[in-house]
JSON list of C-alpha atoms in Angstrom, two decimals:
[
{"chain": "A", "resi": 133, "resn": "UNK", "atom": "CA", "xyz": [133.98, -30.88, 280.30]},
{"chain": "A", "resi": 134, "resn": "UNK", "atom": "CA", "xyz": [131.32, -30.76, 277.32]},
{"chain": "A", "resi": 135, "resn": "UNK", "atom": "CA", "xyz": [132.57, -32.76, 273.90]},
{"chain": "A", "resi": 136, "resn": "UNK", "atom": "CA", "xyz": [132.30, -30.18, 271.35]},
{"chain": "A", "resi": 137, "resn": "UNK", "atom": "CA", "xyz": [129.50, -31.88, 269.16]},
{"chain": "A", "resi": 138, "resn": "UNK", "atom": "CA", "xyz": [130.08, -29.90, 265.98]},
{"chain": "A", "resi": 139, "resn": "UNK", "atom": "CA", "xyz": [126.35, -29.26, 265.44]},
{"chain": "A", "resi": 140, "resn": "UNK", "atom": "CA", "xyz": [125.52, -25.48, 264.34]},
{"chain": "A", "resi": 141, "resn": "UNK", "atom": "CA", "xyz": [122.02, -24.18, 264.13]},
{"chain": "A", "resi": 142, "resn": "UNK", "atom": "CA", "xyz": [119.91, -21.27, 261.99]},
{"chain": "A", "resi": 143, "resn": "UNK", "atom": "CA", "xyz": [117.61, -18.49, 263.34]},
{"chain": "A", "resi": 144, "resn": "UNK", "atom": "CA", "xyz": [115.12, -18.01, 260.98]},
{"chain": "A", "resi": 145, "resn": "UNK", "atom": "CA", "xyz": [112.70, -15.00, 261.08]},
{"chain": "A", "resi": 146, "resn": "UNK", "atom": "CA", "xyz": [108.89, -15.58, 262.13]},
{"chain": "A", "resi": 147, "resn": "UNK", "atom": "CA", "xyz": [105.60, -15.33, 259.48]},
{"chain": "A", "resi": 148, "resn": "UNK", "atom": "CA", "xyz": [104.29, -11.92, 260.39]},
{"chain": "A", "resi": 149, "resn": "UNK", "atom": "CA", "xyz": [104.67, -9.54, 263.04]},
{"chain": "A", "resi": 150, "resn": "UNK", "atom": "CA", "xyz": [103.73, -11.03, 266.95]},
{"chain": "A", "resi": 151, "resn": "UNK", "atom": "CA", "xyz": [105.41, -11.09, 270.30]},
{"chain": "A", "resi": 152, "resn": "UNK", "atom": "CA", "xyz": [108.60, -12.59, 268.00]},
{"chain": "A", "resi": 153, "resn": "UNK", "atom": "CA", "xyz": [108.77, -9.65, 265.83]},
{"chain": "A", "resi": 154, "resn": "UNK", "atom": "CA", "xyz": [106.50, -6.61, 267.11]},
{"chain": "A", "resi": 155, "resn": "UNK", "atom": "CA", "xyz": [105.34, -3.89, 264.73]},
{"chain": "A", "resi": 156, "resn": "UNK", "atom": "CA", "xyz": [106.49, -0.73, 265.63]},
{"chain": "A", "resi": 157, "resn": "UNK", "atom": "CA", "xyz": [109.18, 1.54, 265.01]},
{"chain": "A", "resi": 158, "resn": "UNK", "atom": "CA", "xyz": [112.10, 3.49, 266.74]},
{"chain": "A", "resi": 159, "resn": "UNK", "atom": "CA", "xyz": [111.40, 6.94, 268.15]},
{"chain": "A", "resi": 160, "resn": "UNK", "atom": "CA", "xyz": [114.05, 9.85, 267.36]},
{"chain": "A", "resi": 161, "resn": "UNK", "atom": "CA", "xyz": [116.14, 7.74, 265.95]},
{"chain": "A", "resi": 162, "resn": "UNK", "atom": "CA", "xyz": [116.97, 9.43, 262.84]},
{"chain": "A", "resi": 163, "resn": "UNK", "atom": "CA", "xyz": [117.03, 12.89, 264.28]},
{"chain": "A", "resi": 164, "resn": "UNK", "atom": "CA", "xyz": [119.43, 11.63, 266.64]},
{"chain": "A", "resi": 165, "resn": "UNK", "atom": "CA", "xyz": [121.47, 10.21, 263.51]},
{"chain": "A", "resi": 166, "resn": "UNK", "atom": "CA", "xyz": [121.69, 13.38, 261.76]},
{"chain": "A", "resi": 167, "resn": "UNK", "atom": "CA", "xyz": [122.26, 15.49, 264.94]},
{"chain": "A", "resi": 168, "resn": "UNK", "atom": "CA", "xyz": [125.27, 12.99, 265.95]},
{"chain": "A", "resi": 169, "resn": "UNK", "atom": "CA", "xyz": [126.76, 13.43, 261.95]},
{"chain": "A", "resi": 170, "resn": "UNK", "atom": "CA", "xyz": [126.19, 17.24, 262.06]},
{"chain": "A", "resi": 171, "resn": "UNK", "atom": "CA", "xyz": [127.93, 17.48, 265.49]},
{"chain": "A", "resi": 172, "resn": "UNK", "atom": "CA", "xyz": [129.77, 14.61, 266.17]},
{"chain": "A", "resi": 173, "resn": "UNK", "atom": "CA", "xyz": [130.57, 12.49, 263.82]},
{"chain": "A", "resi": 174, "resn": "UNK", "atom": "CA", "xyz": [134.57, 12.21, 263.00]},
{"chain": "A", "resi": 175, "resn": "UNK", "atom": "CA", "xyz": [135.53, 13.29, 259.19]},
{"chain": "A", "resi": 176, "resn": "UNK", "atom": "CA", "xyz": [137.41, 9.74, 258.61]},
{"chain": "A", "resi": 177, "resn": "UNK", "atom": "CA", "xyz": [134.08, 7.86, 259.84]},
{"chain": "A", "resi": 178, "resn": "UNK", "atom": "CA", "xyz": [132.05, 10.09, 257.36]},
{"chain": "A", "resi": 179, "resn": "UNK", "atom": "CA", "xyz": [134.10, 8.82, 254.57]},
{"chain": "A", "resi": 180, "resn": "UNK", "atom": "CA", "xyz": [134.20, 5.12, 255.65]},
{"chain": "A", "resi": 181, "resn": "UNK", "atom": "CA", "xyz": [130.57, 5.13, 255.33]},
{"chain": "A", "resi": 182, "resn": "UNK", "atom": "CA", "xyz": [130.57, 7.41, 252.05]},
{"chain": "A", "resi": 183, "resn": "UNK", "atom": "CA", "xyz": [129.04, 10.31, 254.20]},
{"chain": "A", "resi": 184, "resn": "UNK", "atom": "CA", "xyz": [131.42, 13.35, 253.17]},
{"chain": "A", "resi": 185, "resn": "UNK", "atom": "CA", "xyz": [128.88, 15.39, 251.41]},
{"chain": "A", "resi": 186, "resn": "UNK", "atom": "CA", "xyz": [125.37, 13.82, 252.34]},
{"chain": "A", "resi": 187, "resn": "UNK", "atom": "CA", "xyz": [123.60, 12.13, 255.80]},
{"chain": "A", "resi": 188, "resn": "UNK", "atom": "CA", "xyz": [121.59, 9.31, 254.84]},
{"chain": "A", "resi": 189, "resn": "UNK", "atom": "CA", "xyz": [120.39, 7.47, 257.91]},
{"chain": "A", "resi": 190, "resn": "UNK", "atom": "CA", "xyz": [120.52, 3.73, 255.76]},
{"chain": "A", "resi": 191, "resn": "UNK", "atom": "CA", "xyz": [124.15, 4.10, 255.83]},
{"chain": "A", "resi": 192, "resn": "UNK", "atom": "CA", "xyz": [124.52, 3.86, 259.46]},
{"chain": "A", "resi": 193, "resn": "UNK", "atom": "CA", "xyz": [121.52, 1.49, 260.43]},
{"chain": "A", "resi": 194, "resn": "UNK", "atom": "CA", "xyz": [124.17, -1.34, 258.16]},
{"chain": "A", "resi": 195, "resn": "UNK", "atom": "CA", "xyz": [126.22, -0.83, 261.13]},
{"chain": "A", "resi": 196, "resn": "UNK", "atom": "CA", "xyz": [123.54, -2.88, 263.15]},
{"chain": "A", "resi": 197, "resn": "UNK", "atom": "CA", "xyz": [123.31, -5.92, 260.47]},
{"chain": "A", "resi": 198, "resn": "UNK", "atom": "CA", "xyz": [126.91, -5.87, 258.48]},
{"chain": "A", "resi": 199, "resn": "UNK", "atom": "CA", "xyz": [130.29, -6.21, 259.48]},
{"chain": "A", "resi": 200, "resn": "UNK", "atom": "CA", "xyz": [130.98, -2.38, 259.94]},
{"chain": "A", "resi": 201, "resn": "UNK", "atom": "CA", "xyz": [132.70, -2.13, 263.09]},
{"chain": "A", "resi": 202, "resn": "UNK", "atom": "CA", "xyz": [131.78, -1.27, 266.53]},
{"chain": "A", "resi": 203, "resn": "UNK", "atom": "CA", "xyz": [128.57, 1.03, 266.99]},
{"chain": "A", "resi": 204, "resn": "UNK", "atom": "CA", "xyz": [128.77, 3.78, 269.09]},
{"chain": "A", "resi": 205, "resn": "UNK", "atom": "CA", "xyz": [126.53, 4.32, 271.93]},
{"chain": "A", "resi": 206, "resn": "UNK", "atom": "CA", "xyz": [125.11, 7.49, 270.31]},
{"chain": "A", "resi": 207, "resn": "UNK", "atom": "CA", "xyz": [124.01, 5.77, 267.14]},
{"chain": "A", "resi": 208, "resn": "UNK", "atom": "CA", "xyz": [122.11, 3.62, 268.95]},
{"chain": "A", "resi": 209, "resn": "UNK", "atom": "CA", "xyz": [117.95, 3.76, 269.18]},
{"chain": "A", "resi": 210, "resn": "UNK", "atom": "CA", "xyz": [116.84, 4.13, 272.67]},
{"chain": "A", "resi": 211, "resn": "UNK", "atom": "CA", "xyz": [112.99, 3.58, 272.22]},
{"chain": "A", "resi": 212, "resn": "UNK", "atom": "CA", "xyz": [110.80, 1.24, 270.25]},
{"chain": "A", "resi": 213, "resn": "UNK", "atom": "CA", "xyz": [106.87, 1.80, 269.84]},
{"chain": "A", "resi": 214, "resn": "UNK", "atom": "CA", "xyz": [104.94, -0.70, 269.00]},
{"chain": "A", "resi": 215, "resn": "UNK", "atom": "CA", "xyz": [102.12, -0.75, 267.44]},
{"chain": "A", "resi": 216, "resn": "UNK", "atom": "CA", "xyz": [100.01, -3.38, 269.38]},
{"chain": "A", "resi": 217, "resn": "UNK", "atom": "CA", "xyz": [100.16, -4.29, 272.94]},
{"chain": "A", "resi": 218, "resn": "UNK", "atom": "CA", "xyz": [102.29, -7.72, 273.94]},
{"chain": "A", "resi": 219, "resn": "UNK", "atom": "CA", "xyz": [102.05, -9.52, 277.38]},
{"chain": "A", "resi": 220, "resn": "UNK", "atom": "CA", "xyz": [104.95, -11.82, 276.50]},
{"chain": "A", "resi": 221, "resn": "UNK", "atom": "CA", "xyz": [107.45, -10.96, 274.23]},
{"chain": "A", "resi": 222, "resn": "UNK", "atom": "CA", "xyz": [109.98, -13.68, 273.07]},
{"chain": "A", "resi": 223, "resn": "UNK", "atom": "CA", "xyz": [113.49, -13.57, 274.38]},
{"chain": "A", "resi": 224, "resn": "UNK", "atom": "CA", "xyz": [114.79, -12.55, 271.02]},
{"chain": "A", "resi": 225, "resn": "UNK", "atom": "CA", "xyz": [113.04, -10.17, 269.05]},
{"chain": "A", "resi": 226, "resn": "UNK", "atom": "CA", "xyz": [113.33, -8.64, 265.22]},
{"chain": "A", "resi": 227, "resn": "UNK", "atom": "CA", "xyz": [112.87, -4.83, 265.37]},
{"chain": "A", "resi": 228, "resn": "UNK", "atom": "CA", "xyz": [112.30, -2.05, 262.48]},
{"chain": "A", "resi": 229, "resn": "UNK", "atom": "CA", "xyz": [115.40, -1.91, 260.19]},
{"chain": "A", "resi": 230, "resn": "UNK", "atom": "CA", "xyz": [116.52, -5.87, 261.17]},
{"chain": "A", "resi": 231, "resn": "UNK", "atom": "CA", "xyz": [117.76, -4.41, 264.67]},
{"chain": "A", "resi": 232, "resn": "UNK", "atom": "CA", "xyz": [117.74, -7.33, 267.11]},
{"chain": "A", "resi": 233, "resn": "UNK", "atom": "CA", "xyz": [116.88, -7.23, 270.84]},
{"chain": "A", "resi": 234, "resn": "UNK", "atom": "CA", "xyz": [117.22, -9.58, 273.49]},
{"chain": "A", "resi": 235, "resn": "UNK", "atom": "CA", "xyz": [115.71, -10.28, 277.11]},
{"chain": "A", "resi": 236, "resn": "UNK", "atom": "CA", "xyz": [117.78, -10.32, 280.13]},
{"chain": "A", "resi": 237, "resn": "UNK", "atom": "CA", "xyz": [118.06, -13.79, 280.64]},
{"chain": "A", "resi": 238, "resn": "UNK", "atom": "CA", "xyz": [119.70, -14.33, 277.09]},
{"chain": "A", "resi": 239, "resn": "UNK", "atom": "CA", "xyz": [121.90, -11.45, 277.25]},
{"chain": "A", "resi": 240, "resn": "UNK", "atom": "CA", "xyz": [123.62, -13.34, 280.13]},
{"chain": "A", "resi": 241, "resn": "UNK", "atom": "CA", "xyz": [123.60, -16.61, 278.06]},
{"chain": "A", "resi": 242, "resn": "UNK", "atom": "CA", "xyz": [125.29, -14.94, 275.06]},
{"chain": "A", "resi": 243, "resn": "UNK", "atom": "CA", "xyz": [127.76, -12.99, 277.08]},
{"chain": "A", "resi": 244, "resn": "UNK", "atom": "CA", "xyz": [128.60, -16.20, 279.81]},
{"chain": "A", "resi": 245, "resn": "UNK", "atom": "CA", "xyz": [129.93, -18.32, 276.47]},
{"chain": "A", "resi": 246, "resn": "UNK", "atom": "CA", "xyz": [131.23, -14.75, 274.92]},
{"chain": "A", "resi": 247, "resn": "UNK", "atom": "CA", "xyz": [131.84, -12.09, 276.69]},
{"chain": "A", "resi": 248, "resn": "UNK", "atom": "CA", "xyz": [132.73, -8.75, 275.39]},
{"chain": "A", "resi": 249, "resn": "UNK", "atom": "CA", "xyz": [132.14, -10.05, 271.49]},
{"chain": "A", "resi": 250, "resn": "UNK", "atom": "CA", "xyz": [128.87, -8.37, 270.92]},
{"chain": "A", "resi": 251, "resn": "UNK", "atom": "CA", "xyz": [127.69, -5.26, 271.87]},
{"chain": "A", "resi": 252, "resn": "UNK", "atom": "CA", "xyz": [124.30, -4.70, 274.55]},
{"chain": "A", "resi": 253, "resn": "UNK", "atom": "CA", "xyz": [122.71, -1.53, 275.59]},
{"chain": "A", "resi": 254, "resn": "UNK", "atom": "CA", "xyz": [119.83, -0.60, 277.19]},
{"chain": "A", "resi": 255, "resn": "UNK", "atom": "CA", "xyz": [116.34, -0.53, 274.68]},
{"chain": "A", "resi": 256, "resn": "UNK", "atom": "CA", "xyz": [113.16, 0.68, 276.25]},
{"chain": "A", "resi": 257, "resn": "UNK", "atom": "CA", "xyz": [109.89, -1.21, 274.43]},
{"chain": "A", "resi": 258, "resn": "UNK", "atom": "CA", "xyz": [106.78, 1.40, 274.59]},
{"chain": "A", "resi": 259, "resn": "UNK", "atom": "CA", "xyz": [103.47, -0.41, 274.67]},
{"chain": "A", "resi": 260, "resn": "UNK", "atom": "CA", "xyz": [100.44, 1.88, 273.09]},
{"chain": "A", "resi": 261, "resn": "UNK", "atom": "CA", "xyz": [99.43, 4.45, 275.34]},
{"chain": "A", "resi": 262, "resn": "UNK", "atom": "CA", "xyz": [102.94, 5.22, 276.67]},
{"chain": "A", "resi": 263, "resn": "UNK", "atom": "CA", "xyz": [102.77, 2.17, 279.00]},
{"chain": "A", "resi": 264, "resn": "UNK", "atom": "CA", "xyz": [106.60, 0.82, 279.43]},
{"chain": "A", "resi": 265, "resn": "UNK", "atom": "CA", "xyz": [107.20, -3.09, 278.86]},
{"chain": "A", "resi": 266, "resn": "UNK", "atom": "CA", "xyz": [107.69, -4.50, 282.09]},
{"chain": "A", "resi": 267, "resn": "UNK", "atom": "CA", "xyz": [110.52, -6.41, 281.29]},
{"chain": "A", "resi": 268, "resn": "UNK", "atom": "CA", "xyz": [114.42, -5.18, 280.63]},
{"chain": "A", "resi": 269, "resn": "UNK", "atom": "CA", "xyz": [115.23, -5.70, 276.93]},
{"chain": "A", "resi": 270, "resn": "UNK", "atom": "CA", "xyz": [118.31, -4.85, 275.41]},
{"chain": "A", "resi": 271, "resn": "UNK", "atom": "CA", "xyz": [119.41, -4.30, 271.54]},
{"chain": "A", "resi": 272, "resn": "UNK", "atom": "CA", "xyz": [122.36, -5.93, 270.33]},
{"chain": "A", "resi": 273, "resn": "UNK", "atom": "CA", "xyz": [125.04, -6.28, 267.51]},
{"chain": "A", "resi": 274, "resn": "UNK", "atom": "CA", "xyz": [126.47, -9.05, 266.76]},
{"chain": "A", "resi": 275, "resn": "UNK", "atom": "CA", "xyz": [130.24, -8.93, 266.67]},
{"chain": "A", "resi": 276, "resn": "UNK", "atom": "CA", "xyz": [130.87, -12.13, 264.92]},
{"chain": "A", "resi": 277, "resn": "UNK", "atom": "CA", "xyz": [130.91, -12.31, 261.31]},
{"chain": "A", "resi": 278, "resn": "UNK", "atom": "CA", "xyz": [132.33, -15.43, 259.27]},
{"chain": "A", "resi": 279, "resn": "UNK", "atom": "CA", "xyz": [132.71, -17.24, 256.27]},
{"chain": "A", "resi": 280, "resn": "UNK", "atom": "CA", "xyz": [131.95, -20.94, 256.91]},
{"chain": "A", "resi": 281, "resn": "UNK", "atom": "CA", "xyz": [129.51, -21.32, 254.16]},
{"chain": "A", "resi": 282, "resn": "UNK", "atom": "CA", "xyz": [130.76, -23.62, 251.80]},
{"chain": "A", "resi": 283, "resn": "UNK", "atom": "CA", "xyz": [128.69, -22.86, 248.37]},
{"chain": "A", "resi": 284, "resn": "UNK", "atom": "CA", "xyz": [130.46, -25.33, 246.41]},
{"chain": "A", "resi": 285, "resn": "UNK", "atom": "CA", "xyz": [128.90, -28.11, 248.08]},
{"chain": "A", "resi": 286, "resn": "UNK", "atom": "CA", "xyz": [125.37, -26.89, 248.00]},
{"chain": "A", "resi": 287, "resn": "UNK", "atom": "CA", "xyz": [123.47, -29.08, 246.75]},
{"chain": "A", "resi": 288, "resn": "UNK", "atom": "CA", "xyz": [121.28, -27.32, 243.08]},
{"chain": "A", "resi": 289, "resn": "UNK", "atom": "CA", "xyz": [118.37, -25.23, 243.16]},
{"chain": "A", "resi": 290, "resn": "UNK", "atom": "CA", "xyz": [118.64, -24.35, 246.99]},
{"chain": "A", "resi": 291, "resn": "UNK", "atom": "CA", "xyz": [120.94, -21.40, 246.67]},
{"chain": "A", "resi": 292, "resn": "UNK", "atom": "CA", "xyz": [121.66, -18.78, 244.05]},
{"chain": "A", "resi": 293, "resn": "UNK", "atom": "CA", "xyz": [125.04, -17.81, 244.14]},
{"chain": "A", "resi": 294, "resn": "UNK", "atom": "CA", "xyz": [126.31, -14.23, 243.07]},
{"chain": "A", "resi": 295, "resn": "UNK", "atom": "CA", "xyz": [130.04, -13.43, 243.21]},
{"chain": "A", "resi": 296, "resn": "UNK", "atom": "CA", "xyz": [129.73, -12.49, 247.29]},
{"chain": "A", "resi": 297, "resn": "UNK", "atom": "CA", "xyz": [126.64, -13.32, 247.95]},
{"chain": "A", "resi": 298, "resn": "UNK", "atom": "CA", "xyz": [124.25, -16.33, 248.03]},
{"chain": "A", "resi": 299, "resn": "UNK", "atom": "CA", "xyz": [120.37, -16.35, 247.95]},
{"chain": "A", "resi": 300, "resn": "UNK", "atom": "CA", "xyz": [118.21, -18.63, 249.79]},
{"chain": "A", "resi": 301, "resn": "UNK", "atom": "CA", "xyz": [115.81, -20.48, 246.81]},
{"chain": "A", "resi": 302, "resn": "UNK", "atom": "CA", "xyz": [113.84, -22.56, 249.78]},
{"chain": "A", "resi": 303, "resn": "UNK", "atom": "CA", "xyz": [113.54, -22.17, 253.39]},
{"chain": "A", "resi": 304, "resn": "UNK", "atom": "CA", "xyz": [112.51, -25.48, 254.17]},
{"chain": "A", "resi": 305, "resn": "UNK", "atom": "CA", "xyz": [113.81, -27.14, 257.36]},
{"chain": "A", "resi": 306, "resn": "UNK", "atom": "CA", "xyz": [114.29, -30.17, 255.15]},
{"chain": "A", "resi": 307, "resn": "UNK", "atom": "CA", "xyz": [116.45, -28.10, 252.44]},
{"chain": "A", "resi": 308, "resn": "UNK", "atom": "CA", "xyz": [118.60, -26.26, 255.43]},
{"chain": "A", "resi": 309, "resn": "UNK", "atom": "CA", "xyz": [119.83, -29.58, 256.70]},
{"chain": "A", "resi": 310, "resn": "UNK", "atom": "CA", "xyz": [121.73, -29.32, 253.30]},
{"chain": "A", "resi": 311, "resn": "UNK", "atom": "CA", "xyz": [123.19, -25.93, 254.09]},
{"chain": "A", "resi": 312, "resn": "UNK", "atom": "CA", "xyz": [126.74, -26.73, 254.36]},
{"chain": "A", "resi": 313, "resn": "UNK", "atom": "CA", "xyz": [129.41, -25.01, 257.03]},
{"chain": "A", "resi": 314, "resn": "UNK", "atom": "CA", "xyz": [132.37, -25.70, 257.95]},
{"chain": "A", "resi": 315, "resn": "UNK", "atom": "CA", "xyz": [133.33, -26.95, 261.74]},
{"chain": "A", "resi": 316, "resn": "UNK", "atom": "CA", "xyz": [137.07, -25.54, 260.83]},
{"chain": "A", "resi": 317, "resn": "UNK", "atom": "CA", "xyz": [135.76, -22.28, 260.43]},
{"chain": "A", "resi": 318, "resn": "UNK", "atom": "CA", "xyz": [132.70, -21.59, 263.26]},
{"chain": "A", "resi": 319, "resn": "UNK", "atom": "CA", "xyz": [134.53, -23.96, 265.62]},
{"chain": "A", "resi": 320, "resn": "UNK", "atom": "CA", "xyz": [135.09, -21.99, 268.96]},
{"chain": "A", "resi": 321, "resn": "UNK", "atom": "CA", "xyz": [131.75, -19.35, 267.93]},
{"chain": "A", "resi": 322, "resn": "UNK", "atom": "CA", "xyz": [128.38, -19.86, 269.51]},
{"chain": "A", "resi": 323, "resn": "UNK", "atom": "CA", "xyz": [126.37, -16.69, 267.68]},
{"chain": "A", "resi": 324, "resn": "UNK", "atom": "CA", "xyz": [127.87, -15.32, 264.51]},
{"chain": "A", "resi": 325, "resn": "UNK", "atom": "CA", "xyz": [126.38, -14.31, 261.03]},
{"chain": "A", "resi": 326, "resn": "UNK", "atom": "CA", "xyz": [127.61, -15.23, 258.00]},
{"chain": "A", "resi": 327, "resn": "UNK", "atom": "CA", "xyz": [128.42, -12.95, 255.39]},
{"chain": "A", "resi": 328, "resn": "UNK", "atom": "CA", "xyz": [128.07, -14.75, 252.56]},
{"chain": "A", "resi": 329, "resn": "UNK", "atom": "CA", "xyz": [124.40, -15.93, 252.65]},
{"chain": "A", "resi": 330, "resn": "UNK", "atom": "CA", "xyz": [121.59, -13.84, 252.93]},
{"chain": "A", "resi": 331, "resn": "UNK", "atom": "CA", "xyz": [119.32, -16.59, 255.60]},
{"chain": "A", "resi": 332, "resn": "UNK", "atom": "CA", "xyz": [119.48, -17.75, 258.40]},
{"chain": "A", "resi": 333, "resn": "UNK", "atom": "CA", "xyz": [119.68, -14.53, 260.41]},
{"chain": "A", "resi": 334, "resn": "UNK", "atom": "CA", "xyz": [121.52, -15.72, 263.01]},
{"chain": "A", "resi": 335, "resn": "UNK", "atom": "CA", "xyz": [124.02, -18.83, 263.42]},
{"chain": "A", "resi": 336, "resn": "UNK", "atom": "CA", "xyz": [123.98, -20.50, 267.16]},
{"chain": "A", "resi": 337, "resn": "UNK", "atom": "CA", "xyz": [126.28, -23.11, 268.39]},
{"chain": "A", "resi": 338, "resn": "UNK", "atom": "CA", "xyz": [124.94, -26.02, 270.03]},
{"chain": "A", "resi": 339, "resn": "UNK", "atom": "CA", "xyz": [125.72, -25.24, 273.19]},
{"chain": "A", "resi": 340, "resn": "UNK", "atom": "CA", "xyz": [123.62, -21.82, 273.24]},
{"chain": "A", "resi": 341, "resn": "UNK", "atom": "CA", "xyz": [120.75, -23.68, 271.31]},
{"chain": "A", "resi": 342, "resn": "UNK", "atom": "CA", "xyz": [121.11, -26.66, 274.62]},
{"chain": "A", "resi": 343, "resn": "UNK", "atom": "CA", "xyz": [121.21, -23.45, 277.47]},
{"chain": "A", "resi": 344, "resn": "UNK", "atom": "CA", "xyz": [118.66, -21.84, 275.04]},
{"chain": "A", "resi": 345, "resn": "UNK", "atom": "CA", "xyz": [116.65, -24.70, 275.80]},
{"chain": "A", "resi": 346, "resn": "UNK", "atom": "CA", "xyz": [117.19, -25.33, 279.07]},
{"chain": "A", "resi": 347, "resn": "UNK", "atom": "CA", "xyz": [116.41, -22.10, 279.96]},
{"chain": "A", "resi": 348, "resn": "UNK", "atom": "CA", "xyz": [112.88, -22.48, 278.50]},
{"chain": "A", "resi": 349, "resn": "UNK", "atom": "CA", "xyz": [113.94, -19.38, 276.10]},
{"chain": "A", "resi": 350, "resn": "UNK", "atom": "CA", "xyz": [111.23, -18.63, 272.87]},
{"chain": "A", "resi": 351, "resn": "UNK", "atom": "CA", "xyz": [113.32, -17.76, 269.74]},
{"chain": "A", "resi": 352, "resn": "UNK", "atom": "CA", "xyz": [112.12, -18.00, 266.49]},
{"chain": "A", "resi": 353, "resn": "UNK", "atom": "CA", "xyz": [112.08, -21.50, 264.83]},
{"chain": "A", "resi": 354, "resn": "UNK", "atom": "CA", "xyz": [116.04, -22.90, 264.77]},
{"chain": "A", "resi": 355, "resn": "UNK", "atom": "CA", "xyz": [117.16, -25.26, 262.27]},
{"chain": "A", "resi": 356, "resn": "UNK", "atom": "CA", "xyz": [119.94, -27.59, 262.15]},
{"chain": "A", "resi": 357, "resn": "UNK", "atom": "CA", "xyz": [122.36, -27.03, 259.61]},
{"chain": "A", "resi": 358, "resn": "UNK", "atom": "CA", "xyz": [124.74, -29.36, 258.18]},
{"chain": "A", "resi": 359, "resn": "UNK", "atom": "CA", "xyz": [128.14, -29.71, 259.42]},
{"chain": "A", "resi": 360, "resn": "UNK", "atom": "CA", "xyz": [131.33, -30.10, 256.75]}
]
């Protein structure tokens, strides 16, 4: 069996839009929102999300990025149109509103190392002109959130810290080999986010980021972070 090596690594999001972040946006989504709070939606969820007297799709769509609980299959988009044509779209892709989608090959990754923690379902990508991407993609939640991120040892003028929350200053691969986690904490996870800092996106264990790269997947760049 594997050693555990303790390394963790950072998703960051690509420069622009391309085949790691397509332009685009989701089709009926927010009528299908609104018709699933008029119709459907249960009174105690309404007031969870501070619905009771007023639909605002925002309030759901945090469901897909923020530790919110499960999202049902009816609040999910089923279509994304994008705006330009792509041939060969990465295996993890950004979507409109921060909604993440992944190819077929690393849904099985994610969900060999931890299955039944984060939530897949079925997301159709419409090229211009109607024309269906060739290739399954699914959208997924992430159903890991934790609080490894140790701000006291950050090192100054990397991070902005604000009561719950800490800003990235710099991006810099150099300056996220400062970021400091805890093993203690994201021991035992292998994609998480964290919900105290605001970047990276997404936190991967080693051991997705080694089948990631086995696999010959393209994700956007992935930095090592530093382990406390």
């Amino acid at each position: 069996m594997k050693a555990w090596s303790g390394m963790v690594w950072g998703l960051l999001k690509p420069k622009g839009f391309g085949d790691y972040w397509p332009d685009g946006e989701f089709s009926g989504w927010d009528e299908a929102l609104k018709d699933y709070y008029k119709n459907e939606m249960p009174d105690e969820e309404r007031a969870a999300l501070g619905l009771e007297e007023h639909f605002f799709p925002s309030s759901v769509v945090r469901k897909f990025t923020m530790d919110l609980g499960p999202v049902k299959p009816r609040e999910c988009p089923k279509e994304f149109h994008a705006v330009k044509a792509h041939n060969k779209l990465a295996d993890l892709i950004g979507t409109e509103n921060g909604v993440f989608a992944v190819s077929e090959v690393f849904k099985f990754l994610i969900e060999e190392l931890e299955p039944g923690v984060h939530q897949f379902w079925p997301l159709k990508i419409i090229m211009p002109g109607g024309q269906l991407y060739p290739a399954p993609y699914y959208g997924i939640v992430i159903g890991r959130f934790l609080d490894s991120f140790v701000p006291e040892q950050c090192p100054d003028g990397i991070w902005l810290h604000k009561k719950n929350r800490s800003l990235a200053l710099s991006t810099t691969k150099k300056d996220f080999l400062k970021m400091p986690l805890s093993r203690d904490v994201f021991q035992g996870a292998h994609l998480w986010r964290e919900n105290r800092p605001n970047y990276p996106l997404l936190f991967l264990s080693d051991e997705l980021r080694s089948r990631v790269s086995r696999a010959n997947l393209r994700l956007t760049p992935i930095y090592q972070l530093k382990s406390v």
